[in-house]
């Protein structure tokens, strides 16, 4: 009887109307939360993630009044009857599977891995949520900013660097971080050691590599004490300079990528 009641409650909450432009959009990803709030009226946003309320990670923590907050659970979204659910490439896997099983339209958006990917990412999200004009404007602004940076004289930089994240994770080749380092003239020691994508590098390996610069994101320095302890190790402080970049590049690259390039230059 309990199972029957649960099944009937789910069926009654299933979407009945499909809109060409979605009118009740739910997000299961922090970056997508931020794009929604930049492009879509609040009355069309059914729900955003709880991570958006964290000012260390989110640029929209002060814009959430009146919005439903979810924790990546299908049972939180089904009563809201969203007509579009957007999710990241990773995360909320169980919720996505269950929502799709009950017929809810779910779209997974790939994580940008290059500067060109960022533009593709913005255009794809804009098309999905009916904000093509707003997305095109952000793309145009990004392209103009990148062109202005590229027009500046570029110094030949022989500085070696490692892009360092919590738990000793470093960025190798085939990552956005690697492209940003290459674009500003740094030598990415992680990539030169054969690391592809992201991998863990022990403190001892970092010390042996002796990068001139360790690059960290500001949000991580504040939010993860383990990462901070690594950075404060005397061996690293003696041999490497630490450069702190704008927070949340790995969370949502589009709004901050130009600031990151400027800081690296």
GROMACS .gro file of C-alpha atoms in nm:
model
  265
    1UNK     CA    1   0.000   0.000   0.000
    2UNK     CA    2   0.284   0.241   0.089
    3UNK     CA    3   0.459   0.165  -0.240
    4UNK     CA    4   0.133   0.219  -0.432
    5UNK     CA    5   0.079   0.555  -0.263
    6UNK     CA    6   0.434   0.663  -0.345
    7UNK     CA    7   0.391   0.556  -0.709
    8UNK     CA    8   0.062   0.744  -0.741
    9UNK     CA    9   0.209   1.057  -0.582
   10UNK     CA   10   0.494   1.051  -0.833
   11UNK     CA   11   0.263   0.995  -1.129
   12UNK     CA   12   0.041   1.283  -1.023
   13UNK     CA   13   0.346   1.509  -1.008
   14UNK     CA   14   0.477   1.413  -1.351
   15UNK     CA   15   0.488   1.692  -1.611
   16UNK     CA   16   0.181   1.718  -1.830
   17UNK     CA   17   0.265   2.018  -2.049
   18UNK     CA   18   0.569   2.075  -2.270
   19UNK     CA   19   0.676   2.434  -2.348
   20UNK     CA   20   0.889   2.545  -2.642
   21UNK     CA   21   1.059   2.780  -2.395
   22UNK     CA   22   1.088   2.612  -2.054
   23UNK     CA   23   0.896   2.792  -1.783
   24UNK     CA   24   1.006   2.593  -1.476
   25UNK     CA   25   1.378   2.522  -1.491
   26UNK     CA   26   1.556   2.331  -1.215
   27UNK     CA   27   1.933   2.316  -1.186
   28UNK     CA   28   2.150   2.046  -1.028
   29UNK     CA   29   2.481   2.225  -1.087
   30UNK     CA   30   2.635   2.534  -0.930
   31UNK     CA   31   2.767   2.684  -1.254
   32UNK     CA   32   2.430   2.636  -1.422
   33UNK     CA   33   2.267   2.804  -1.122
   34UNK     CA   34   2.477   3.111  -1.186
   35UNK     CA   35   2.400   3.124  -1.557
   36UNK     CA   36   2.028   3.084  -1.489
   37UNK     CA   37   2.026   3.373  -1.246
   38UNK     CA   38   2.215   3.590  -1.497
   39UNK     CA   39   1.988   3.512  -1.791
   40UNK     CA   40   1.644   3.396  -1.677
   41UNK     CA   41   1.372   3.574  -1.472
   42UNK     CA   42   1.332   3.425  -1.127
   43UNK     CA   43   0.973   3.325  -1.196
   44UNK     CA   44   1.104   3.074  -1.451
   45UNK     CA   45   1.357   2.919  -1.210
   46UNK     CA   46   1.205   2.627  -1.020
   47UNK     CA   47   1.513   2.540  -0.812
   48UNK     CA   48   1.889   2.590  -0.773
   49UNK     CA   49   2.145   2.399  -0.570
   50UNK     CA   50   2.237   2.466  -0.208
   51UNK     CA   51   2.596   2.537  -0.320
   52UNK     CA   52   2.477   2.866  -0.466
   53UNK     CA   53   2.427   2.991  -0.113
   54UNK     CA   54   2.798   2.945  -0.031
   55UNK     CA   55   2.973   3.280  -0.093
   56UNK     CA   56   3.314   3.108  -0.108
   57UNK     CA   57   3.206   2.920  -0.420
   58UNK     CA   58   2.918   3.119  -0.563
   59UNK     CA   59   2.885   3.463  -0.718
   60UNK     CA   60   2.506   3.465  -0.664
   61UNK     CA   61   2.479   3.388  -0.292
   62UNK     CA   62   2.302   3.718  -0.232
   63UNK     CA   63   2.047   3.668  -0.514
   64UNK     CA   64   1.857   3.362  -0.392
   65UNK     CA   65   1.563   3.521  -0.211
   66UNK     CA   66   1.240   3.345  -0.305
   67UNK     CA   67   1.409   3.053  -0.482
   68UNK     CA   68   1.370   2.687  -0.393
   69UNK     CA   69   1.701   2.531  -0.287
   70UNK     CA   70   1.775   2.165  -0.364
   71UNK     CA   71   2.041   1.923  -0.244
   72UNK     CA   72   2.061   1.716  -0.561
   73UNK     CA   73   1.772   1.484  -0.473
   74UNK     CA   74   1.500   1.378  -0.717
   75UNK     CA   75   1.233   1.389  -0.446
   76UNK     CA   76   1.301   1.759  -0.398
   77UNK     CA   77   1.235   1.837  -0.764
   78UNK     CA   78   0.942   1.612  -0.854
   79UNK     CA   79   0.684   1.813  -0.653
   80UNK     CA   80   0.799   2.128  -0.835
   81UNK     CA   81   0.700   1.979  -1.174
   82UNK     CA   82   0.991   2.130  -1.369
   83UNK     CA   83   0.968   2.125  -1.747
   84UNK     CA   84   1.348   2.128  -1.780
   85UNK     CA   85   1.619   1.999  -1.548
   86UNK     CA   86   1.980   2.089  -1.625
   87UNK     CA   87   2.271   1.904  -1.469
   88UNK     CA   88   2.647   1.901  -1.498
   89UNK     CA   89   2.852   1.635  -1.666
   90UNK     CA   90   2.923   1.478  -1.327
   91UNK     CA   91   2.730   1.472  -1.002
   92UNK     CA   92   2.368   1.409  -0.903
   93UNK     CA   93   2.382   1.079  -1.094
   94UNK     CA   94   2.114   0.902  -0.890
   95UNK     CA   95   1.878   1.199  -0.916
   96UNK     CA   96   1.925   1.226  -1.292
   97UNK     CA   97   1.860   0.854  -1.341
   98UNK     CA   98   1.541   0.862  -1.134
   99UNK     CA   99   1.409   1.181  -1.292
  100UNK     CA  100   1.465   1.042  -1.642
  101UNK     CA  101   1.291   0.719  -1.543
  102UNK     CA  102   0.980   0.918  -1.451
  103UNK     CA  103   0.984   1.109  -1.778
  104UNK     CA  104   1.129   1.441  -1.674
  105UNK     CA  105   1.339   1.617  -1.940
  106UNK     CA  106   1.697   1.622  -1.810
  107UNK     CA  107   1.990   1.770  -2.000
  108UNK     CA  108   2.351   1.709  -1.895
  109UNK     CA  109   2.592   1.988  -1.990
  110UNK     CA  110   2.957   1.897  -2.053
  111UNK     CA  111   3.223   2.070  -1.844
  112UNK     CA  112   3.435   2.314  -2.052
  113UNK     CA  113   3.792   2.191  -2.103
  114UNK     CA  114   3.916   2.467  -2.335
  115UNK     CA  115   3.842   2.832  -2.401
  116UNK     CA  116   3.647   2.730  -2.712
  117UNK     CA  117   3.450   2.486  -2.495
  118UNK     CA  118   3.341   2.775  -2.274
  119UNK     CA  119   3.182   2.948  -2.573
  120UNK     CA  120   3.013   2.624  -2.684
  121UNK     CA  121   2.897   2.569  -2.325
  122UNK     CA  122   2.739   2.915  -2.301
  123UNK     CA  123   2.562   2.880  -2.636
  124UNK     CA  124   2.429   2.533  -2.546
  125UNK     CA  125   2.288   2.648  -2.212
  126UNK     CA  126   2.137   2.958  -2.371
  127UNK     CA  127   1.956   2.746  -2.630
  128UNK     CA  128   1.824   2.506  -2.366
  129UNK     CA  129   1.682   2.769  -2.131
  130UNK     CA  130   1.550   3.008  -2.397
  131UNK     CA  131   1.813   3.275  -2.331
  132UNK     CA  132   1.989   3.282  -2.669
  133UNK     CA  133   2.019   3.661  -2.672
  134UNK     CA  134   2.173   3.678  -2.324
  135UNK     CA  135   2.412   3.393  -2.401
  136UNK     CA  136   2.519   3.555  -2.729
  137UNK     CA  137   2.590   3.879  -2.546
  138UNK     CA  138   2.810   3.700  -2.291
  139UNK     CA  139   2.991   3.515  -2.571
  140UNK     CA  140   3.054   3.841  -2.760
  141UNK     CA  141   3.189   4.006  -2.446
  142UNK     CA  142   3.416   3.709  -2.376
  143UNK     CA  143   3.552   3.704  -2.731
  144UNK     CA  144   3.619   4.079  -2.721
  145UNK     CA  145   3.800   4.053  -2.389
  146UNK     CA  146   4.014   3.762  -2.510
  147UNK     CA  147   4.099   3.950  -2.831
  148UNK     CA  148   4.203   4.256  -2.630
  149UNK     CA  149   4.431   4.044  -2.414
  150UNK     CA  150   4.585   3.872  -2.717
  151UNK     CA  151   4.657   4.211  -2.875
  152UNK     CA  152   4.885   4.304  -2.587
  153UNK     CA  153   5.260   4.236  -2.624
  154UNK     CA  154   5.339   3.888  -2.492
  155UNK     CA  155   5.655   3.841  -2.288
  156UNK     CA  156   5.850   3.519  -2.320
  157UNK     CA  157   5.806   3.357  -1.981
  158UNK     CA  158   6.036   3.077  -1.867
  159UNK     CA  159   5.866   3.048  -1.530
  160UNK     CA  160   5.765   2.693  -1.432
  161UNK     CA  161   5.430   2.645  -1.263
  162UNK     CA  162   5.200   2.384  -1.115
  163UNK     CA  163   4.826   2.447  -1.084
  164UNK     CA  164   4.743   2.308  -0.743
  165UNK     CA  165   4.405   2.207  -0.599
  166UNK     CA  166   4.284   2.049  -0.272
  167UNK     CA  167   4.404   1.700  -0.186
  168UNK     CA  168   4.717   1.744  -0.393
  169UNK     CA  169   4.539   1.740  -0.731
  170UNK     CA  170   4.730   1.911  -1.014
  171UNK     CA  171   4.623   2.009  -1.366
  172UNK     CA  172   4.806   1.839  -1.652
  173UNK     CA  173   4.753   1.859  -2.027
  174UNK     CA  174   4.403   1.848  -2.180
  175UNK     CA  175   4.267   2.087  -1.919
  176UNK     CA  176   4.147   2.446  -1.929
  177UNK     CA  177   4.406   2.528  -1.664
  178UNK     CA  178   4.686   2.400  -1.888
  179UNK     CA  179   4.560   2.610  -2.180
  180UNK     CA  180   4.557   2.921  -1.962
  181UNK     CA  181   4.914   2.855  -1.850
  182UNK     CA  182   5.030   2.802  -2.208
  183UNK     CA  183   4.845   3.111  -2.329
  184UNK     CA  184   5.032   3.327  -2.075
  185UNK     CA  185   5.375   3.170  -2.133
  186UNK     CA  186   5.418   2.948  -1.827
  187UNK     CA  187   5.569   2.600  -1.841
  188UNK     CA  188   5.327   2.352  -1.683
  189UNK     CA  189   5.551   2.107  -1.497
  190UNK     CA  190   5.261   1.866  -1.439
  191UNK     CA  191   5.204   1.834  -1.814
  192UNK     CA  192   5.579   1.806  -1.880
  193UNK     CA  193   5.586   1.512  -1.637
  194UNK     CA  194   5.327   1.334  -1.849
  195UNK     CA  195   5.018   1.407  -1.641
  196UNK     CA  196   4.703   1.420  -1.855
  197UNK     CA  197   4.385   1.580  -1.718
  198UNK     CA  198   4.394   1.583  -1.336
  199UNK     CA  199   4.601   1.364  -1.106
  200UNK     CA  200   4.724   1.362  -0.750
  201UNK     CA  201   5.080   1.475  -0.678
  202UNK     CA  202   5.228   1.408  -0.334
  203UNK     CA  203   5.395   1.684  -0.138
  204UNK     CA  204   5.730   1.510  -0.186
  205UNK     CA  205   5.680   1.512  -0.563
  206UNK     CA  206   5.597   1.882  -0.553
  207UNK     CA  207   5.913   1.958  -0.363
  208UNK     CA  208   6.124   1.755  -0.608
  209UNK     CA  209   5.959   1.927  -0.908
  210UNK     CA  210   6.051   2.268  -0.760
  211UNK     CA  211   5.807   2.484  -0.957
  212UNK     CA  212   5.880   2.855  -0.954
  213UNK     CA  213   5.512   2.918  -0.893
  214UNK     CA  214   5.224   2.729  -0.731
  215UNK     CA  215   4.889   2.852  -0.858
  216UNK     CA  216   4.585   2.815  -0.634
  217UNK     CA  217   4.228   2.943  -0.645
  218UNK     CA  218   4.124   3.184  -0.373
  219UNK     CA  219   3.812   2.992  -0.271
  220UNK     CA  220   4.013   2.680  -0.199
  221UNK     CA  221   4.256   2.866   0.026
  222UNK     CA  222   3.967   2.979   0.245
  223UNK     CA  223   3.755   2.665   0.233
  224UNK     CA  224   3.994   2.371   0.256
  225UNK     CA  225   4.232   2.361   0.552
  226UNK     CA  226   4.421   2.056   0.420
  227UNK     CA  227   4.515   2.243   0.102
  228UNK     CA  228   4.622   2.541   0.310
  229UNK     CA  229   4.844   2.318   0.527
  230UNK     CA  230   5.019   2.188   0.215
  231UNK     CA  231   5.080   2.541   0.091
  232UNK     CA  232   5.226   2.648   0.425
  233UNK     CA  233   5.484   2.368   0.427
  234UNK     CA  234   5.833   2.523   0.476
  235UNK     CA  235   5.979   2.328   0.182
  236UNK     CA  236   5.727   2.481  -0.058
  237UNK     CA  237   5.750   2.830   0.087
  238UNK     CA  238   6.126   2.824   0.048
  239UNK     CA  239   6.130   2.720  -0.317
  240UNK     CA  240   5.799   2.835  -0.470
  241UNK     CA  241   5.594   3.151  -0.489
  242UNK     CA  242   5.221   3.107  -0.439
  243UNK     CA  243   4.989   3.298  -0.675
  244UNK     CA  244   4.627   3.317  -0.567
  245UNK     CA  245   4.380   3.355  -0.854
  246UNK     CA  246   4.012   3.456  -0.851
  247UNK     CA  247   3.808   3.185  -0.685
  248UNK     CA  248   3.583   2.933  -0.856
  249UNK     CA  249   3.746   2.889  -1.198
  250UNK     CA  250   3.685   2.516  -1.164
  251UNK     CA  251   3.329   2.581  -1.049
  252UNK     CA  252   3.221   2.814  -1.330
  253UNK     CA  253   3.489   2.928  -1.570
  254UNK     CA  254   3.303   3.170  -1.801
  255UNK     CA  255   3.257   3.461  -1.555
  256UNK     CA  256   3.618   3.457  -1.429
  257UNK     CA  257   3.839   3.320  -1.706
  258UNK     CA  258   3.940   3.665  -1.837
  259UNK     CA  259   4.029   3.779  -1.483
  260UNK     CA  260   4.243   3.467  -1.446
  261UNK     CA  261   4.429   3.538  -1.771
  262UNK     CA  262   4.490   3.897  -1.662
  263UNK     CA  263   4.625   3.781  -1.327
  264UNK     CA  264   4.857   3.527  -1.488
  265UNK     CA  265   4.991   3.788  -1.731
   0.00000   0.00000   0.00000
